Coordinates of C-alpha atoms and ligand atoms in Angstrom, one line a residue:
M1 CA 8.3 -16.5 38.1
A2 CA 6.9 -13.4 37.7
S3 CA 3.6 -13.2 35.8
R4 CA 4.2 -12.0 31.8
I5 CA 3.2 -8.0 31.2
R6 CA 0.7 -7.6 28.3
V7 CA 2.0 -5.6 25.8
G8 CA -0.2 -3.2 23.5
I9 CA 0.5 -1.0 20.3
A10 CA 0.2 2.7 21.6
G11 CA 0.6 4.3 18.5
T12 CA 1.9 3.7 14.7
G13 CA 3.6 6.1 12.3
S14 CA 5.0 5.8 8.5
Y15 CA 7.2 7.5 6.0
V16 CA 7.6 7.0 2.4
P17 CA 9.9 9.5 0.2
E18 CA 8.5 12.1 -1.9
R19 CA 9.9 10.8 -5.2
V20 CA 7.2 8.4 -7.0
V21 CA 8.4 6.1 -9.4
P22 CA 6.1 4.9 -12.1
N23 CA 6.1 1.7 -13.9
K24 CA 6.4 3.6 -17.4
W25 CA 10.1 4.7 -15.7
F26 CA 11.3 1.2 -16.3
E27 CA 10.2 1.4 -19.8
E28 CA 12.9 3.9 -20.9
F29 CA 15.9 1.3 -20.1
L30 CA 14.5 -1.9 -19.2
D31 CA 12.6 -5.0 -21.5
T32 CA 9.4 -4.4 -19.6
D33 CA 6.2 -2.4 -19.6
D34 CA 3.4 -1.1 -17.4
E35 CA 0.8 -3.6 -18.6
W36 CA 3.1 -7.0 -17.5
I37 CA 4.1 -5.0 -14.1
V38 CA 0.7 -4.1 -13.1
Q39 CA -0.6 -7.6 -14.1
R40 CA 2.2 -10.1 -12.8
T41 CA 2.6 -7.9 -9.6
G42 CA -0.2 -5.6 -9.1
I43 CA 2.6 -2.7 -8.4
R44 CA 1.9 0.8 -10.3
E45 CA 4.5 2.7 -8.9
R46 CA 6.9 3.2 -5.6
R47 CA 8.5 5.7 -3.8
F48 CA 12.5 6.0 -4.2
A49 CA 14.7 8.2 -1.6
A50 CA 16.4 11.2 -2.6
D51 CA 20.1 11.3 -3.4
D52 CA 20.6 12.7 0.1
E53 CA 17.9 10.6 1.8
S54 CA 19.2 7.5 3.9
T55 CA 17.3 4.8 5.9
S56 CA 17.7 6.6 9.0
D57 CA 16.1 9.6 7.7
L58 CA 13.2 7.5 6.9
C59 CA 13.1 6.2 10.3
L60 CA 13.0 9.4 12.3
H61 CA 9.9 10.6 10.5
A62 CA 7.9 7.3 10.9
A63 CA 9.3 7.3 14.6
E64 CA 8.2 10.8 15.3
E65 CA 4.7 10.2 14.0
A66 CA 4.2 6.7 16.0
M67 CA 5.4 8.9 19.2
R68 CA 3.2 11.7 18.5
N69 CA 0.3 9.4 18.0
A70 CA 1.6 7.3 21.5
G71 CA 1.6 10.2 23.3
I72 CA 5.5 9.9 24.7
T73 CA 8.9 11.8 24.2
A74 CA 11.9 10.3 23.2
D75 CA 13.6 10.4 26.5
E76 CA 11.1 7.9 27.9
L77 CA 12.1 5.3 25.4
D78 CA 14.0 2.2 27.0
M79 CA 15.2 0.5 23.6
V80 CA 14.9 1.4 19.7
I81 CA 14.8 -1.8 17.4
V82 CA 15.1 -1.2 13.6
G83 CA 14.5 -3.9 11.4
T84 CA 16.1 -3.2 8.2
I85 CA 19.0 -5.1 5.8
T86 CA 19.7 -1.3 4.1
P87 CA 21.4 0.4 6.9
D88 CA 23.0 3.8 6.4
Y89 CA 26.3 2.1 7.1
Q90 CA 27.8 -1.5 7.4
L91 CA 28.7 0.1 10.9
P92 CA 27.2 0.9 13.2
A93 CA 23.4 -0.1 13.2
C94 CA 20.9 1.9 12.0
A95 CA 19.0 2.1 15.2
V96 CA 21.9 3.9 17.0
L97 CA 21.6 7.2 14.4
V98 CA 17.8 6.9 15.0
Q99 CA 18.5 6.8 18.9
D100 CA 20.5 9.5 18.7
R101 CA 18.5 11.8 16.1
L102 CA 15.6 11.3 18.5
G103 CA 17.4 12.3 21.7
A104 CA 16.5 8.9 22.8
K105 CA 19.2 9.3 25.6
N106 CA 17.9 6.5 28.0
A107 CA 17.4 3.9 25.1
G108 CA 19.2 0.8 24.1
A109 CA 19.4 0.5 20.4
F110 CA 20.0 -2.4 18.1
D111 CA 19.1 -3.8 14.6
V112 CA 17.7 -7.0 13.5
V113 CA 18.2 -8.5 10.1
A114 CA 15.5 -10.4 9.0
A115 CA 14.8 -8.7 5.5
C116 CA 10.6 -8.6 4.9
S117 CA 10.0 -10.3 8.3
G118 CA 12.4 -7.3 9.8
F119 CA 9.3 -5.6 11.6
L120 CA 7.7 -8.3 12.8
T121 CA 10.9 -9.5 14.4
A122 CA 11.4 -6.1 15.9
L123 CA 8.1 -6.4 17.2
H124 CA 8.3 -10.0 18.4
T125 CA 11.7 -8.8 20.2
G126 CA 10.1 -5.3 21.4
E127 CA 7.4 -7.7 22.9
A128 CA 9.6 -10.1 24.7
F129 CA 11.5 -7.1 26.5
I130 CA 8.2 -5.5 27.9
A131 CA 6.5 -9.1 28.7
A132 CA 9.6 -9.8 30.8
G133 CA 9.5 -6.6 32.7
R134 CA 12.5 -5.6 30.9
A135 CA 11.8 -2.5 29.3
R136 CA 8.5 -0.2 29.5
R137 CA 8.7 1.8 26.3
V138 CA 9.9 0.3 23.2
L139 CA 10.3 2.2 19.2
V140 CA 10.3 -0.7 16.6
I141 CA 10.5 0.5 13.1
G142 CA 11.0 -1.4 9.4
A143 CA 12.7 0.7 7.2
E144 CA 14.4 0.3 3.9
T145 CA 16.3 2.3 1.4
L146 CA 16.6 -0.7 -1.3
S147 CA 16.4 1.5 -4.0
R148 CA 20.2 1.6 -3.6
F149 CA 20.7 -2.2 -3.9
L150 CA 18.7 -2.4 -7.1
N151 CA 20.0 -4.2 -10.3
F152 CA 18.7 -1.9 -12.7
E153 CA 19.7 -4.4 -15.7
D154 CA 17.6 -7.0 -14.2
R155 CA 14.0 -6.7 -15.1
G156 CA 12.8 -9.8 -12.5
S157 CA 14.0 -8.0 -9.7
A158 CA 14.4 -4.1 -10.3
I159 CA 10.7 -3.4 -10.8
I160 CA 9.3 -5.1 -7.3
F161 CA 11.1 -2.9 -4.7
G162 CA 10.2 0.5 -3.2
D163 CA 12.0 2.5 0.0
G164 CA 10.0 3.7 3.2
A165 CA 9.6 2.9 7.0
G166 CA 6.9 2.3 9.4
A167 CA 7.0 2.3 13.1
A168 CA 5.2 1.3 16.3
V169 CA 5.5 2.4 19.8
L170 CA 4.9 -0.4 22.3
M171 CA 4.4 -0.5 26.0
P172 CA 2.3 -2.2 28.6
H173 CA -1.3 -2.8 27.6
G174 CA -2.2 -1.5 31.2
E175 CA -1.1 1.9 30.3
C176 CA -2.1 2.2 26.4
G177 CA -5.3 0.4 26.7
Q178 CA -5.1 -0.5 22.9
G179 CA -3.5 -2.8 20.3
E180 CA -2.8 -5.9 22.7
I181 CA -0.2 -8.5 21.4
L182 CA -1.7 -11.9 22.2
R183 CA 0.7 -13.8 20.3
T184 CA 3.9 -13.7 18.0
T185 CA 5.6 -16.3 15.8
L186 CA 9.1 -16.2 14.2
G187 CA 10.3 -18.8 11.8
A188 CA 13.3 -19.5 9.7
D189 CA 15.0 -21.9 7.3
G190 CA 18.2 -20.8 6.1
S191 CA 18.4 -23.6 3.4
G192 CA 16.9 -21.1 1.1
Y193 CA 19.5 -18.3 1.9
E194 CA 20.2 -18.1 -1.8
F195 CA 16.8 -17.5 -3.0
I196 CA 17.1 -13.4 -1.9
H197 CA 20.9 -12.8 -1.4
M198 CA 23.0 -9.5 -1.9
P199 CA 26.2 -11.8 -2.0
G200 CA 28.8 -9.2 -2.0
G201 CA 30.6 -7.1 0.9
G202 CA 30.6 -9.3 3.5
V203 CA 33.1 -11.6 4.7
T204 CA 32.7 -14.2 2.1
N205 CA 32.9 -11.9 -0.8
P206 CA 34.9 -8.6 0.5
A207 CA 34.0 -5.1 -1.6
T208 CA 36.5 -5.2 -4.6
V209 CA 36.5 -3.5 -7.7
E210 CA 35.7 -6.8 -9.2
S211 CA 32.8 -7.6 -7.0
V212 CA 31.4 -4.3 -7.2
E213 CA 31.7 -4.3 -11.3
A214 CA 30.0 -7.9 -10.5
K215 CA 26.9 -6.3 -9.1
M216 CA 27.5 -8.6 -6.2
H217 CA 26.3 -5.9 -3.6
K218 CA 23.0 -5.4 -5.6
I219 CA 20.0 -7.9 -4.7
Q220 CA 19.5 -11.3 -6.5
L221 CA 16.1 -12.7 -6.6
K222 CA 14.6 -16.4 -7.6
G223 CA 11.2 -15.2 -7.8
R224 CA 9.3 -17.9 -9.0
E225 CA 10.9 -20.2 -5.8
T226 CA 10.0 -17.0 -3.4
F227 CA 6.6 -17.0 -5.1
R228 CA 5.6 -20.7 -3.8
F229 CA 7.4 -20.2 -0.5
A230 CA 5.2 -16.9 0.2
V231 CA 1.9 -18.3 -1.0
S232 CA 2.3 -21.4 1.4
T233 CA 3.9 -19.5 4.4
M234 CA 0.9 -16.9 4.4
S235 CA -1.9 -19.0 4.1
R236 CA -0.3 -21.4 6.5
L237 CA 0.3 -18.8 9.1
V238 CA -3.2 -17.1 8.8
K239 CA -5.2 -20.2 9.3
E240 CA -3.1 -21.1 12.2
Y241 CA -3.9 -17.7 14.1
I242 CA -7.2 -17.6 13.2
A243 CA -8.3 -21.5 14.1
D244 CA -9.3 -20.8 17.3
Y245 CA -11.3 -17.7 16.7
D246 CA -15.2 -17.1 15.4
E247 CA -15.0 -15.7 12.0
D248 CA -16.3 -12.3 12.5
E249 CA -14.0 -11.8 15.2
L250 CA -11.3 -11.2 12.7
G251 CA -11.1 -7.7 11.7
L252 CA -8.1 -7.4 9.3
I253 CA -5.4 -9.2 7.9
V254 CA -2.0 -7.1 7.2
P255 CA -0.1 -9.0 5.1
H256 CA 3.7 -8.3 3.8
Q257 CA 3.0 -6.4 0.4
V258 CA 5.0 -8.6 -1.9
N259 CA 2.8 -9.2 -4.8
R260 CA -0.6 -8.8 -5.5
R261 CA -1.1 -12.4 -6.8
I262 CA 0.8 -13.8 -3.9
I263 CA -1.9 -12.3 -1.6
D264 CA -4.5 -13.5 -4.0
A265 CA -3.4 -16.9 -3.9
A266 CA -2.9 -17.4 -0.1
L267 CA -6.7 -15.8 0.1
D268 CA -8.1 -18.5 -2.2
R269 CA -6.3 -21.0 -0.3
L270 CA -7.9 -19.8 2.7
E271 CA -11.0 -19.8 0.7
M272 CA -11.4 -15.8 1.7
T273 CA -12.0 -12.5 -0.3
D274 CA -9.8 -9.6 0.0
E275 CA -12.5 -7.7 1.9
K276 CA -10.8 -8.0 5.4
V277 CA -7.3 -7.6 3.9
M278 CA -5.0 -4.5 3.6
V279 CA -3.5 -4.1 0.3
N280 CA -1.3 -1.2 -0.8
I281 CA 1.3 -2.4 -3.0
Q282 CA 0.2 -0.4 -5.6
S283 CA 1.4 2.5 -4.5
F284 CA 4.6 1.3 -2.8
G285 CA 5.9 -2.0 -4.2
N286 CA 7.7 -4.4 -2.0
T287 CA 9.1 -2.4 0.7
S288 CA 10.6 -5.4 2.6
A289 CA 10.6 -4.5 6.4
A290 CA 8.9 -1.0 6.1
S291 CA 5.9 -3.0 4.3
V292 CA 3.7 -4.4 7.1
P293 CA 4.1 -1.4 9.5
V294 CA 3.4 1.2 6.3
A295 CA 0.4 -1.0 5.7
L296 CA -0.9 -1.2 9.4
H297 CA -0.4 2.5 9.7
Q298 CA -2.3 3.3 7.0
A299 CA -4.8 0.6 7.9
V300 CA -5.0 2.7 11.4
T301 CA -5.6 5.9 9.8
E302 CA -8.3 4.4 7.5
E303 CA -9.8 3.3 10.8
R304 CA -9.7 -0.6 9.4
C305 CA -8.4 -1.4 12.5
V306 CA -11.4 -1.8 14.6
P307 CA -11.3 -2.0 18.4
G308 CA -11.9 -5.2 19.8
K309 CA -11.5 -6.8 16.7
L310 CA -8.6 -9.0 15.7
V311 CA -5.6 -8.0 13.7
V312 CA -3.4 -10.3 12.1
L313 CA 0.1 -9.1 10.7
V314 CA 2.2 -11.6 8.6
A315 CA 5.4 -11.4 6.6
F316 CA 7.9 -13.6 5.1
G317 CA 11.0 -12.9 3.0
A318 CA 14.5 -13.5 2.5
G319 CA 16.4 -16.0 5.0
L320 CA 14.2 -17.6 4.3
T321 CA 12.2 -15.8 7.4
W322 CA 8.7 -15.6 8.3
G323 CA 6.7 -14.1 11.4
A324 CA 2.9 -13.3 12.1
T325 CA 1.4 -11.1 15.1
L326 CA -2.0 -11.4 16.1
I327 CA -3.6 -8.3 18.1
R328 CA -6.6 -7.6 19.7
W329 CA -7.4 -3.9 18.5
Ligands
COA1 N1 9.0 -7.6 -17.5 C1 8.4 -8.1 -18.4 N2 8.7 -9.4 -18.4 C2 9.9 -9.8 -17.3 C3 9.9 -9.2 -16.2 C4 9.5 -8.0 -16.7 N3 9.7 -7.1 -15.4 N4 10.3 -9.9 -15.3 C5 10.6 -11.3 -15.6 N5 9.8 -11.4 -17.2 C6 9.8 -12.3 -17.5 C7 10.7 -13.8 -17.6 O1 11.9 -13.5 -18.0 C8 10.0 -14.8 -18.0 O2 10.3 -14.9 -19.3 P1 10.2 -16.2 -20.0 O3 9.1 -16.7 -19.6 O4 10.6 -15.7 -21.4 O5 11.4 -16.8 -19.4 C9 8.5 -14.3 -17.8 O6 8.6 -12.9 -17.6 C10 8.0 -15.2 -16.4 O7 9.0 -15.0 -15.5 P2 8.6 -15.5 -14.1 O8 9.9 -15.2 -13.2 O9 8.0 -16.9 -14.2 O10 7.2 -14.5 -13.5 P3 6.3 -14.5 -12.6 O11 5.0 -14.5 -13.0 O12 7.0 -15.6 -11.4 O13 6.7 -13.0 -12.0 C11 8.0 -12.0 -10.0 C12 8.0 -12.5 -11.7 C13 9.4 -12.0 -9.6 C14 7.2 -10.8 -10.0 C15 7.5 -13.1 -8.9 O14 7.8 -14.4 -9.3 C16 7.4 -12.5 -7.9 O15 6.7 -11.4 -7.4 N6 8.0 -13.3 -7.0 C17 8.0 -13.0 -5.4 C18 9.4 -11.7 -5.2 C19 9.5 -11.0 -4.0 O16 9.2 -9.9 -3.7 N7 10.4 -11.9 -3.2 C20 10.9 -11.0 -2.0 C21 10.5 -11.2 -0.6 S1 9.4 -12.4 -0.1

């Protein structure tokens, strides 16, 4: 068997829509307030896409920045993989729209559906293609326009989510010399499929006037159950991933930006402070598949990903699904 090709992250990029939605906006029509939202989630504001903006638009901006930073052009891409639960259309995949608009004429393209673990699922898949010698340059994106799927009558879910996109270009580590992916894991437990759910519009509940009136195509969230799962999954994965390394080798943890209290509770279990943790939930809310790559790109831009140190990406969400990636930056 041919030896595995080591894979690196050659460049990252991100994009969030211009429209800033502060917590106060929800006070106009929901029984909630800024203080509750800040205390219970850490979120101060999020971004919502404009009416004429869709997920492929967000992807395009993030992808162009990632490719610029990686120093490659679109025709060099072999594969475009988008992690999203909010594609532009039910059919075709969001990834083919991105492939076409980028001019990535030599690339295959497909979406992966893993909600908040979507970017890490795309990353895991892209890494495997390159490691096996089946592709050399893969663009992976996590992107969501969740604002279109929020039930603005439900204070327990409407205040949490935001829109955005983050991207990374993967290539053989020997060619980019940075961000070597040492390990990736994906996991799932479909018995929890109803915890975070959009029940309408699929085969079980096709779109009808009644299903739309009942808001079955909007996101439904069992917050408390998700909270417990998120804390235990984040702490378990991080613990497992850093177990074999000296404490000072760890540079940064980039967790899914789900809820500030979830991140803090997981850090308590790990007996860690937040010094080595990337947190930007206050500005963007929970952007699902976009959350990890948007935070990663911000960390790269702020030079918090230190060459030679370890970076742990960790995500968890609807499905239930989870994933982690260990990188030697
Ligand atoms: N404003 C004011 N009160 C609110 C509220 C809001 N926006 N949302 C919920 N409440 C109320 C509830 O109705 C409840 O009232 P009650 O005690 O009278 O019944 C009370 O606050 C506590 O609700 P609870 O659901 O226990 O709050 P919580 O501390 O668990 O916070 C979430 C709720 C949703 C913020 C939190 O559970 C969470 O972030 N979960 C993870 C969500 C997520 O992002 N999952 C997706 C991917 S992993």
